[in-house]
JSON list of C-alpha atoms in Angstrom, two decimals:
[
{"chain": "A", "resi": 1, "resn": "ASP", "atom": "CA", "xyz": [41.83, 163.80, 46.30]},
{"chain": "A", "resi": 2, "resn": "ALA", "atom": "CA", "xyz": [38.51, 163.56, 44.56]},
{"chain": "A", "resi": 3, "resn": "LYS", "atom": "CA", "xyz": [36.45, 166.71, 44.85]},
{"chain": "A", "resi": 4, "resn": "THR", "atom": "CA", "xyz": [33.08, 164.97, 44.85]},
{"chain": "A", "resi": 5, "resn": "THR", "atom": "CA", "xyz": [30.94, 162.99, 47.27]},
{"chain": "A", "resi": 6, "resn": "GLN", "atom": "CA", "xyz": [28.65, 160.20, 46.09]},
{"chain": "A", "resi": 7, "resn": "PRO", "atom": "CA", "xyz": [26.65, 157.52, 47.89]},
{"chain": "A", "resi": 8, "resn": "PRO", "atom": "CA", "xyz": [28.53, 154.21, 47.77]},
{"chain": "A", "resi": 9, "resn": "SER", "atom": "CA", "xyz": [25.64, 152.24, 46.34]},
{"chain": "A", "resi": 10, "resn": "MET", "atom": "CA", "xyz": [22.08, 152.52, 45.05]},
{"chain": "A", "resi": 11, "resn": "ASP", "atom": "CA", "xyz": [19.37, 150.20, 43.82]},
{"chain": "A", "resi": 12, "resn": "CYS", "atom": "CA", "xyz": [16.89, 150.92, 41.06]},
{"chain": "A", "resi": 13, "resn": "ALA", "atom": "CA", "xyz": [14.12, 148.81, 39.56]},
{"chain": "A", "resi": 14, "resn": "GLU", "atom": "CA", "xyz": [14.45, 147.98, 35.90]},
{"chain": "A", "resi": 15, "resn": "GLY", "atom": "CA", "xyz": [12.43, 150.37, 33.75]},
{"chain": "A", "resi": 16, "resn": "ARG", "atom": "CA", "xyz": [12.40, 153.11, 36.35]},
{"chain": "A", "resi": 17, "resn": "ALA", "atom": "CA", "xyz": [14.47, 156.27, 36.35]},
{"chain": "A", "resi": 18, "resn": "ALA", "atom": "CA", "xyz": [17.76, 156.05, 38.20]},
{"chain": "A", "resi": 19, "resn": "ASN", "atom": "CA", "xyz": [18.74, 159.30, 39.90]},
{"chain": "A", "resi": 20, "resn": "LEU", "atom": "CA", "xyz": [22.36, 159.43, 41.03]},
{"chain": "A", "resi": 21, "resn": "PRO", "atom": "CA", "xyz": [23.34, 162.38, 43.25]},
{"chain": "A", "resi": 22, "resn": "CYS", "atom": "CA", "xyz": [26.72, 164.05, 43.54]},
{"chain": "A", "resi": 23, "resn": "ASN", "atom": "CA", "xyz": [27.97, 166.79, 45.82]},
{"chain": "A", "resi": 24, "resn": "HIS", "atom": "CA", "xyz": [30.75, 169.07, 44.64]},
{"chain": "A", "resi": 25, "resn": "SER", "atom": "CA", "xyz": [30.62, 172.05, 46.97]},
{"chain": "A", "resi": 26, "resn": "THR", "atom": "CA", "xyz": [34.16, 173.24, 46.19]},
{"chain": "A", "resi": 27, "resn": "ILE", "atom": "CA", "xyz": [33.75, 173.34, 42.41]},
{"chain": "A", "resi": 28, "resn": "SER", "atom": "CA", "xyz": [35.58, 176.21, 40.70]},
{"chain": "A", "resi": 29, "resn": "GLY", "atom": "CA", "xyz": [34.08, 178.52, 38.12]},
{"chain": "A", "resi": 30, "resn": "ASN", "atom": "CA", "xyz": [35.95, 176.93, 35.22]},
{"chain": "A", "resi": 31, "resn": "GLU", "atom": "CA", "xyz": [35.31, 173.33, 36.23]},
{"chain": "A", "resi": 32, "resn": "TYR", "atom": "CA", "xyz": [32.74, 171.14, 34.56]},
{"chain": "A", "resi": 33, "resn": "VAL", "atom": "CA", "xyz": [30.80, 168.25, 36.05]},
{"chain": "A", "resi": 34, "resn": "TYR", "atom": "CA", "xyz": [31.56, 165.02, 34.22]},
{"chain": "A", "resi": 35, "resn": "TRP", "atom": "CA", "xyz": [29.98, 161.62, 34.62]},
{"chain": "A", "resi": 36, "resn": "TYR", "atom": "CA", "xyz": [31.60, 158.34, 33.62]},
{"chain": "A", "resi": 37, "resn": "ARG", "atom": "CA", "xyz": [30.57, 154.77, 34.29]},
{"chain": "A", "resi": 38, "resn": "GLN", "atom": "CA", "xyz": [32.49, 151.55, 34.51]},
{"chain": "A", "resi": 39, "resn": "ILE", "atom": "CA", "xyz": [30.87, 148.25, 33.80]},
{"chain": "A", "resi": 40, "resn": "HIS", "atom": "CA", "xyz": [32.59, 145.32, 35.46]},
{"chain": "A", "resi": 41, "resn": "SER", "atom": "CA", "xyz": [36.03, 144.53, 33.98]},
{"chain": "A", "resi": 42, "resn": "GLN", "atom": "CA", "xyz": [35.80, 147.26, 31.34]},
{"chain": "A", "resi": 43, "resn": "GLY", "atom": "CA", "xyz": [37.33, 150.70, 30.93]},
{"chain": "A", "resi": 44, "resn": "PRO", "atom": "CA", "xyz": [35.37, 153.79, 31.98]},
{"chain": "A", "resi": 45, "resn": "GLN", "atom": "CA", "xyz": [32.78, 155.11, 29.55]},
{"chain": "A", "resi": 46, "resn": "TYR", "atom": "CA", "xyz": [31.95, 158.79, 29.17]},
{"chain": "A", "resi": 47, "resn": "ILE", "atom": "CA", "xyz": [28.29, 159.59, 29.80]},
{"chain": "A", "resi": 48, "resn": "ILE", "atom": "CA", "xyz": [27.73, 163.35, 29.89]},
{"chain": "A", "resi": 49, "resn": "HIS", "atom": "CA", "xyz": [29.15, 166.62, 31.14]},
{"chain": "A", "resi": 50, "resn": "GLY", "atom": "CA", "xyz": [27.95, 170.15, 31.84]},
{"chain": "A", "resi": 51, "resn": "LEU", "atom": "CA", "xyz": [29.00, 173.51, 33.22]},
{"chain": "A", "resi": 52, "resn": "LYS", "atom": "CA", "xyz": [25.89, 175.09, 34.67]},
{"chain": "A", "resi": 53, "resn": "ASN", "atom": "CA", "xyz": [22.98, 174.34, 32.36]},
{"chain": "A", "resi": 54, "resn": "ASN", "atom": "CA", "xyz": [21.12, 171.07, 32.39]},
{"chain": "A", "resi": 55, "resn": "GLU", "atom": "CA", "xyz": [22.25, 168.71, 29.66]},
{"chain": "A", "resi": 56, "resn": "THR", "atom": "CA", "xyz": [20.67, 165.74, 27.92]},
{"chain": "A", "resi": 57, "resn": "ASN", "atom": "CA", "xyz": [21.99, 163.21, 25.46]},
{"chain": "A", "resi": 58, "resn": "GLU", "atom": "CA", "xyz": [20.96, 159.77, 24.26]},
{"chain": "A", "resi": 59, "resn": "MET", "atom": "CA", "xyz": [22.27, 158.13, 27.42]},
{"chain": "A", "resi": 60, "resn": "ALA", "atom": "CA", "xyz": [21.27, 160.41, 30.28]},
{"chain": "A", "resi": 61, "resn": "SER", "atom": "CA", "xyz": [20.31, 163.79, 31.63]},
{"chain": "A", "resi": 62, "resn": "LEU", "atom": "CA", "xyz": [22.42, 165.94, 33.93]},
{"chain": "A", "resi": 63, "resn": "ILE", "atom": "CA", "xyz": [20.78, 168.35, 36.33]},
{"chain": "A", "resi": 64, "resn": "ILE", "atom": "CA", "xyz": [23.10, 170.89, 37.98]},
{"chain": "A", "resi": 65, "resn": "THR", "atom": "CA", "xyz": [21.84, 173.07, 40.81]},
{"chain": "A", "resi": 66, "resn": "GLU", "atom": "CA", "xyz": [21.91, 176.81, 40.37]},
{"chain": "A", "resi": 67, "resn": "ASP", "atom": "CA", "xyz": [24.75, 177.23, 42.87]},
{"chain": "A", "resi": 68, "resn": "ARG", "atom": "CA", "xyz": [26.61, 174.37, 41.08]},
{"chain": "A", "resi": 69, "resn": "LYS", "atom": "CA", "xyz": [27.36, 172.67, 44.39]},
{"chain": "A", "resi": 70, "resn": "SER", "atom": "CA", "xyz": [25.55, 169.48, 43.48]},
{"chain": "A", "resi": 71, "resn": "SER", "atom": "CA", "xyz": [24.19, 167.60, 40.52]},
{"chain": "A", "resi": 72, "resn": "THR", "atom": "CA", "xyz": [22.08, 164.59, 39.60]},
{"chain": "A", "resi": 73, "resn": "LEU", "atom": "CA", "xyz": [22.60, 162.12, 36.80]},
{"chain": "A", "resi": 74, "resn": "ILE", "atom": "CA", "xyz": [19.35, 160.69, 35.52]},
{"chain": "A", "resi": 75, "resn": "LEU", "atom": "CA", "xyz": [19.09, 157.44, 33.56]},
{"chain": "A", "resi": 76, "resn": "PRO", "atom": "CA", "xyz": [15.47, 157.73, 32.37]},
{"chain": "A", "resi": 77, "resn": "HIS", "atom": "CA", "xyz": [14.62, 154.06, 31.88]},
{"chain": "A", "resi": 78, "resn": "ALA", "atom": "CA", "xyz": [17.21, 151.90, 33.60]},
{"chain": "A", "resi": 79, "resn": "THR", "atom": "CA", "xyz": [18.00, 148.46, 32.17]},
{"chain": "A", "resi": 80, "resn": "LEU", "atom": "CA", "xyz": [20.06, 145.61, 33.55]},
{"chain": "A", "resi": 81, "resn": "ARG", "atom": "CA", "xyz": [22.92, 146.75, 31.31]},
{"chain": "A", "resi": 82, "resn": "ASP", "atom": "CA", "xyz": [23.11, 149.98, 33.29]},
{"chain": "A", "resi": 83, "resn": "THR", "atom": "CA", "xyz": [24.46, 148.07, 36.29]},
{"chain": "A", "resi": 84, "resn": "ALA", "atom": "CA", "xyz": [27.86, 149.71, 36.82]},
{"chain": "A", "resi": 85, "resn": "VAL", "atom": "CA", "xyz": [29.91, 152.03, 39.01]},
{"chain": "A", "resi": 86, "resn": "TYR", "atom": "CA", "xyz": [29.13, 155.65, 38.20]},
{"chain": "A", "resi": 87, "resn": "TYR", "atom": "CA", "xyz": [31.76, 158.31, 38.78]},
{"chain": "A", "resi": 88, "resn": "CYS", "atom": "CA", "xyz": [31.03, 162.01, 39.16]},
{"chain": "A", "resi": 89, "resn": "ILE", "atom": "CA", "xyz": [34.11, 164.12, 38.49]},
{"chain": "A", "resi": 90, "resn": "VAL", "atom": "CA", "xyz": [34.74, 167.84, 38.42]},
{"chain": "A", "resi": 91, "resn": "ARG", "atom": "CA", "xyz": [37.48, 169.00, 36.08]},
{"chain": "A", "resi": 92, "resn": "VAL", "atom": "CA", "xyz": [38.38, 171.59, 33.52]},
{"chain": "A", "resi": 93, "resn": "ALA", "atom": "CA", "xyz": [37.29, 170.76, 29.99]},
{"chain": "A", "resi": 94, "resn": "ARG", "atom": "CA", "xyz": [40.78, 170.02, 28.72]},
{"chain": "A", "resi": 95, "resn": "GLY", "atom": "CA", "xyz": [41.76, 166.65, 27.40]},
{"chain": "A", "resi": 96, "resn": "ASP", "atom": "CA", "xyz": [45.27, 166.71, 28.83]},
{"chain": "A", "resi": 97, "resn": "ASP", "atom": "CA", "xyz": [44.11, 167.43, 32.36]},
{"chain": "A", "resi": 98, "resn": "LYS", "atom": "CA", "xyz": [44.39, 164.35, 34.53]},
{"chain": "A", "resi": 99, "resn": "ILE", "atom": "CA", "xyz": [41.24, 162.78, 35.92]},
{"chain": "A", "resi": 100, "resn": "ILE", "atom": "CA", "xyz": [41.16, 161.78, 39.58]},
{"chain": "A", "resi": 101, "resn": "PHE", "atom": "CA", "xyz": [38.51, 159.17, 40.26]},
{"chain": "A", "resi": 102, "resn": "GLY", "atom": "CA", "xyz": [36.68, 158.96, 43.55]},
{"chain": "A", "resi": 103, "resn": "LYS", "atom": "CA", "xyz": [34.92, 155.87, 44.81]},
{"chain": "A", "resi": 104, "resn": "GLY", "atom": "CA", "xyz": [31.78, 156.39, 42.74]},
{"chain": "A", "resi": 105, "resn": "THR", "atom": "CA", "xyz": [28.31, 154.93, 43.20]},
{"chain": "A", "resi": 106, "resn": "ARG", "atom": "CA", "xyz": [27.69, 151.26, 42.53]},
{"chain": "A", "resi": 107, "resn": "LEU", "atom": "CA", "xyz": [24.29, 151.13, 40.84]},
{"chain": "A", "resi": 108, "resn": "HIS", "atom": "CA", "xyz": [22.38, 147.86, 40.95]},
{"chain": "A", "resi": 109, "resn": "ILE", "atom": "CA", "xyz": [19.47, 147.53, 38.56]},
{"chain": "A", "resi": 110, "resn": "LEU", "atom": "CA", "xyz": [16.95, 145.07, 39.97]},
{"chain": "A", "resi": 111, "resn": "PRO", "atom": "CA", "xyz": [14.86, 142.91, 37.61]},
{"chain": "B", "resi": 1, "resn": "GLY", "atom": "CA", "xyz": [33.97, 158.07, 17.69]},
{"chain": "B", "resi": 2, "resn": "ALA", "atom": "CA", "xyz": [37.46, 158.03, 19.15]},
{"chain": "B", "resi": 3, "resn": "VAL", "atom": "CA", "xyz": [38.66, 154.52, 19.97]},
{"chain": "B", "resi": 4, "resn": "VAL", "atom": "CA", "xyz": [41.46, 153.43, 22.29]},
{"chain": "B", "resi": 5, "resn": "SER", "atom": "CA", "xyz": [42.70, 149.86, 22.28]},
{"chain": "B", "resi": 6, "resn": "GLN", "atom": "CA", "xyz": [44.90, 147.94, 24.67]},
{"chain": "B", "resi": 7, "resn": "HIS", "atom": "CA", "xyz": [46.93, 144.83, 24.07]},
{"chain": "B", "resi": 8, "resn": "PRO", "atom": "CA", "xyz": [46.87, 142.29, 25.49]},
{"chain": "B", "resi": 9, "resn": "SER", "atom": "CA", "xyz": [43.44, 142.23, 27.12]},
{"chain": "B", "resi": 10, "resn": "TRP", "atom": "CA", "xyz": [44.75, 139.82, 29.69]},
{"chain": "B", "resi": 11, "resn": "VAL", "atom": "CA", "xyz": [48.12, 138.31, 30.55]},
{"chain": "B", "resi": 12, "resn": "ILE", "atom": "CA", "xyz": [49.44, 135.77, 33.03]},
{"chain": "B", "resi": 13, "resn": "CYS", "atom": "CA", "xyz": [53.12, 135.75, 33.84]},
{"chain": "B", "resi": 14, "resn": "LYS", "atom": "CA", "xyz": [55.55, 134.25, 36.30]},
{"chain": "B", "resi": 15, "resn": "SER", "atom": "CA", "xyz": [56.98, 136.24, 39.17]},
{"chain": "B", "resi": 16, "resn": "GLY", "atom": "CA", "xyz": [60.17, 138.04, 38.19]},
{"chain": "B", "resi": 17, "resn": "THR", "atom": "CA", "xyz": [59.36, 138.45, 34.51]},
{"chain": "B", "resi": 18, "resn": "SER", "atom": "CA", "xyz": [58.53, 141.69, 32.72]},
{"chain": "B", "resi": 19, "resn": "VAL", "atom": "CA", "xyz": [55.28, 142.41, 30.95]},
{"chain": "B", "resi": 20, "resn": "LYS", "atom": "CA", "xyz": [54.57, 145.07, 28.32]},
{"chain": "B", "resi": 21, "resn": "ILE", "atom": "CA", "xyz": [51.10, 146.54, 27.81]},
{"chain": "B", "resi": 22, "resn": "GLU", "atom": "CA", "xyz": [50.29, 148.62, 24.74]},
{"chain": "B", "resi": 23, "resn": "CYS", "atom": "CA", "xyz": [47.81, 151.48, 24.50]},
{"chain": "B", "resi": 24, "resn": "ARG", "atom": "CA", "xyz": [46.86, 152.73, 21.03]},
{"chain": "B", "resi": 25, "resn": "SER", "atom": "CA", "xyz": [44.66, 155.54, 19.82]},
{"chain": "B", "resi": 26, "resn": "LEU", "atom": "CA", "xyz": [43.15, 154.04, 16.68]},
{"chain": "B", "resi": 27, "resn": "ASP", "atom": "CA", "xyz": [41.63, 156.98, 14.83]},
{"chain": "B", "resi": 28, "resn": "PHE", "atom": "CA", "xyz": [43.22, 160.05, 16.38]},
{"chain": "B", "resi": 29, "resn": "GLN", "atom": "CA", "xyz": [46.57, 161.33, 17.54]},
{"chain": "B", "resi": 30, "resn": "ALA", "atom": "CA", "xyz": [47.13, 161.60, 21.26]},
{"chain": "B", "resi": 31, "resn": "THR", "atom": "CA", "xyz": [49.84, 163.85, 22.61]},
{"chain": "B", "resi": 32, "resn": "THR", "atom": "CA", "xyz": [48.97, 162.80, 26.14]},
{"chain": "B", "resi": 33, "resn": "MET", "atom": "CA", "xyz": [48.07, 159.40, 27.50]},
{"chain": "B", "resi": 34, "resn": "PHE", "atom": "CA", "xyz": [47.38, 158.35, 31.07]},
{"chain": "B", "resi": 35, "resn": "TRP", "atom": "CA", "xyz": [47.89, 155.04, 32.86]},
{"chain": "B", "resi": 36, "resn": "TYR", "atom": "CA", "xyz": [45.67, 153.84, 35.70]},
{"chain": "B", "resi": 37, "resn": "ARG", "atom": "CA", "xyz": [45.69, 150.80, 37.93]},
{"chain": "B", "resi": 38, "resn": "GLN", "atom": "CA", "xyz": [42.63, 149.30, 39.56]},
{"chain": "B", "resi": 39, "resn": "PHE", "atom": "CA", "xyz": [42.55, 146.66, 42.29]},
{"chain": "B", "resi": 40, "resn": "PRO", "atom": "CA", "xyz": [39.39, 144.58, 42.89]},
{"chain": "B", "resi": 41, "resn": "LYS", "atom": "CA", "xyz": [36.46, 146.57, 44.26]},
{"chain": "B", "resi": 42, "resn": "GLN", "atom": "CA", "xyz": [38.52, 149.76, 44.26]},
{"chain": "B", "resi": 43, "resn": "SER", "atom": "CA", "xyz": [38.49, 152.87, 42.13]},
{"chain": "B", "resi": 44, "resn": "LEU", "atom": "CA", "xyz": [40.94, 153.70, 39.36]},
{"chain": "B", "resi": 45, "resn": "MET", "atom": "CA", "xyz": [44.24, 155.07, 40.63]},
{"chain": "B", "resi": 46, "resn": "LEU", "atom": "CA", "xyz": [46.24, 157.32, 38.32]},
{"chain": "B", "resi": 47, "resn": "MET", "atom": "CA", "xyz": [49.79, 156.03, 37.92]},
{"chain": "B", "resi": 48, "resn": "ALA", "atom": "CA", "xyz": [51.37, 158.37, 35.42]},
{"chain": "B", "resi": 49, "resn": "THR", "atom": "CA", "xyz": [50.94, 160.88, 32.63]},
{"chain": "B", "resi": 50, "resn": "SER", "atom": "CA", "xyz": [52.65, 160.06, 29.36]},
{"chain": "B", "resi": 51, "resn": "ASN", "atom": "CA", "xyz": [53.52, 162.79, 26.88]},
{"chain": "B", "resi": 52, "resn": "GLU", "atom": "CA", "xyz": [54.73, 162.01, 23.39]},
{"chain": "B", "resi": 53, "resn": "GLY", "atom": "CA", "xyz": [58.44, 162.50, 23.03]},
{"chain": "B", "resi": 54, "resn": "SER", "atom": "CA", "xyz": [59.17, 163.25, 26.69]},
{"chain": "B", "resi": 55, "resn": "LYS", "atom": "CA", "xyz": [59.54, 161.45, 29.99]},
{"chain": "B", "resi": 56, "resn": "ALA", "atom": "CA", "xyz": [56.44, 160.35, 31.82]},
{"chain": "B", "resi": 57, "resn": "THR", "atom": "CA", "xyz": [55.30, 162.09, 34.97]},
{"chain": "B", "resi": 58, "resn": "TYR", "atom": "CA", "xyz": [54.58, 159.65, 37.77]},
{"chain": "B", "resi": 59, "resn": "GLU", "atom": "CA", "xyz": [52.13, 160.13, 40.63]},
{"chain": "B", "resi": 60, "resn": "GLN", "atom": "CA", "xyz": [53.44, 160.07, 44.16]},
{"chain": "B", "resi": 61, "resn": "GLY", "atom": "CA", "xyz": [54.17, 156.57, 45.38]},
{"chain": "B", "resi": 62, "resn": "VAL", "atom": "CA", "xyz": [54.46, 155.00, 41.92]},
{"chain": "B", "resi": 63, "resn": "GLU", "atom": "CA", "xyz": [57.89, 153.51, 41.24]},
{"chain": "B", "resi": 64, "resn": "LYS", "atom": "CA", "xyz": [59.12, 154.82, 37.92]},
{"chain": "B", "resi": 65, "resn": "ASP", "atom": "CA", "xyz": [61.82, 152.15, 37.63]},
{"chain": "B", "resi": 66, "resn": "LYS", "atom": "CA", "xyz": [59.25, 149.41, 38.07]},
{"chain": "B", "resi": 67, "resn": "PHE", "atom": "CA", "xyz": [56.59, 150.82, 35.76]},
{"chain": "B", "resi": 68, "resn": "LEU", "atom": "CA", "xyz": [58.39, 151.96, 32.62]},
{"chain": "B", "resi": 69, "resn": "ILE", "atom": "CA", "xyz": [56.35, 154.13, 30.29]},
{"chain": "B", "resi": 70, "resn": "ASN", "atom": "CA", "xyz": [57.29, 154.93, 26.70]},
{"chain": "B", "resi": 71, "resn": "HIS", "atom": "CA", "xyz": [55.23, 157.25, 24.50]},
{"chain": "B", "resi": 72, "resn": "ALA", "atom": "CA", "xyz": [57.21, 156.97, 21.30]},
{"chain": "B", "resi": 73, "resn": "SER", "atom": "CA", "xyz": [54.54, 158.06, 18.85]},
{"chain": "B", "resi": 74, "resn": "LEU", "atom": "CA", "xyz": [51.30, 160.00, 18.77]},
{"chain": "B", "resi": 75, "resn": "THR", "atom": "CA", "xyz": [49.28, 156.81, 18.69]},
{"chain": "B", "resi": 76, "resn": "LEU", "atom": "CA", "xyz": [51.15, 154.45, 21.00]},
{"chain": "B", "resi": 77, "resn": "SER", "atom": "CA", "xyz": [52.14, 154.38, 24.64]},
{"chain": "B", "resi": 78, "resn": "THR", "atom": "CA", "xyz": [53.52, 151.33, 26.40]},
{"chain": "B", "resi": 79, "resn": "LEU", "atom": "CA", "xyz": [53.64, 150.36, 30.06]},
{"chain": "B", "resi": 80, "resn": "THR", "atom": "CA", "xyz": [56.22, 147.78, 31.07]},
{"chain": "B", "resi": 81, "resn": "VAL", "atom": "CA", "xyz": [55.88, 146.18, 34.47]},
{"chain": "B", "resi": 82, "resn": "THR", "atom": "CA", "xyz": [59.41, 145.08, 35.29]},
{"chain": "B", "resi": 83, "resn": "SER", "atom": "CA", "xyz": [60.21, 142.15, 37.57]},
{"chain": "B", "resi": 84, "resn": "ALA", "atom": "CA", "xyz": [56.53, 141.61, 38.21]},
{"chain": "B", "resi": 85, "resn": "HIS", "atom": "CA", "xyz": [55.39, 140.18, 41.54]},
{"chain": "B", "resi": 86, "resn": "PRO", "atom": "CA", "xyz": [51.99, 138.88, 42.66]},
{"chain": "B", "resi": 87, "resn": "GLU", "atom": "CA", "xyz": [51.17, 142.23, 44.28]},
{"chain": "B", "resi": 88, "resn": "ASP", "atom": "CA", "xyz": [51.38, 143.83, 40.80]},
{"chain": "B", "resi": 89, "resn": "SER", "atom": "CA", "xyz": [48.39, 141.76, 39.72]},
{"chain": "B", "resi": 90, "resn": "SER", "atom": "CA", "xyz": [45.77, 144.32, 38.80]},
{"chain": "B", "resi": 91, "resn": "PHE", "atom": "CA", "xyz": [43.62, 145.80, 36.05]},
{"chain": "B", "resi": 92, "resn": "TYR", "atom": "CA", "xyz": [45.61, 148.36, 34.06]},
{"chain": "B", "resi": 93, "resn": "ILE", "atom": "CA", "xyz": [43.71, 150.99, 32.06]},
{"chain": "B", "resi": 94, "resn": "CYS", "atom": "CA", "xyz": [44.98, 153.68, 29.74]},
{"chain": "B", "resi": 95, "resn": "SER", "atom": "CA", "xyz": [43.31, 156.79, 28.40]},
{"chain": "B", "resi": 96, "resn": "ALA", "atom": "CA", "xyz": [44.28, 159.01, 25.49]},
{"chain": "B", "resi": 97, "resn": "THR", "atom": "CA", "xyz": [43.50, 162.66, 24.86]},
{"chain": "B", "resi": 98, "resn": "GLY", "atom": "CA", "xyz": [41.92, 163.69, 21.61]},
{"chain": "B", "resi": 99, "resn": "TYR", "atom": "CA", "xyz": [39.45, 166.35, 20.46]},
{"chain": "B", "resi": 100, "resn": "ASP", "atom": "CA", "xyz": [40.05, 168.01, 23.86]},
{"chain": "B", "resi": 101, "resn": "GLU", "atom": "CA", "xyz": [38.65, 164.98, 25.67]},
{"chain": "B", "resi": 102, "resn": "GLN", "atom": "CA", "xyz": [39.90, 161.73, 27.19]},
{"chain": "B", "resi": 103, "resn": "PHE", "atom": "CA", "xyz": [38.97, 158.32, 25.88]},
{"chain": "B", "resi": 104, "resn": "PHE", "atom": "CA", "xyz": [39.58, 155.17, 27.85]},
{"chain": "B", "resi": 105, "resn": "GLY", "atom": "CA", "xyz": [40.88, 151.82, 26.72]},
{"chain": "B", "resi": 106, "resn": "PRO", "atom": "CA", "xyz": [39.18, 148.54, 27.63]},
{"chain": "B", "resi": 107, "resn": "GLY", "atom": "CA", "xyz": [41.83, 147.59, 30.19]},
{"chain": "B", "resi": 108, "resn": "THR", "atom": "CA", "xyz": [44.42, 144.82, 30.60]},
{"chain": "B", "resi": 109, "resn": "ARG", "atom": "CA", "xyz": [44.15, 142.30, 33.38]},
{"chain": "B", "resi": 110, "resn": "LEU", "atom": "CA", "xyz": [47.57, 141.24, 34.66]},
{"chain": "B", "resi": 111, "resn": "THR", "atom": "CA", "xyz": [47.94, 138.17, 36.84]},
{"chain": "B", "resi": 112, "resn": "VAL", "atom": "CA", "xyz": [51.37, 137.40, 38.27]},
{"chain": "B", "resi": 113, "resn": "LEU", "atom": "CA", "xyz": [51.85, 133.89, 39.59]}
]
């Protein structure tokens, strides 16, 4: 079973920051928080991952709470192309470890 | 960046026929590949783990005789849906491990008439 809890859907106005929450209260010390997204009829796309420090890349920022039991993915200036299902996953940082997807959050960007 | 391709991107077949889907890592070698299935408005469901040169490991409830997986080289894994039926219609996605990370293919949409 997926180890994370996400809201099923969210709306965000175009140009505003989209903040997607994720709860992972049973995360282990060696598990990272990963975020992927899936645009309709495409394969999942990696966004960002982190262990305990906040991370930022060209796509998004990841804020992890100090106790590591929850995190927030931030898309700073959402566009219509960011409409997708966003998956928060906790896993060890090993490529051959299988990924179990939960239901994710369906993000709608409103024009 | 690491690229994973799938072929075909979509396929329509008649009930009872077999369909082969290819997953290729284009610019890296992948010792492990994964196969997922996704029904409309649902999440990805892991079907099996494919390791180069050995038998695939199937998740509980996935019929290994129906979904044949072959990982014959470090850049190619194939999924064959045997005796396909309309309930096998789905979006099939593979991922390949490289640089200690997983990279996903674009998916193959299978429609069984």
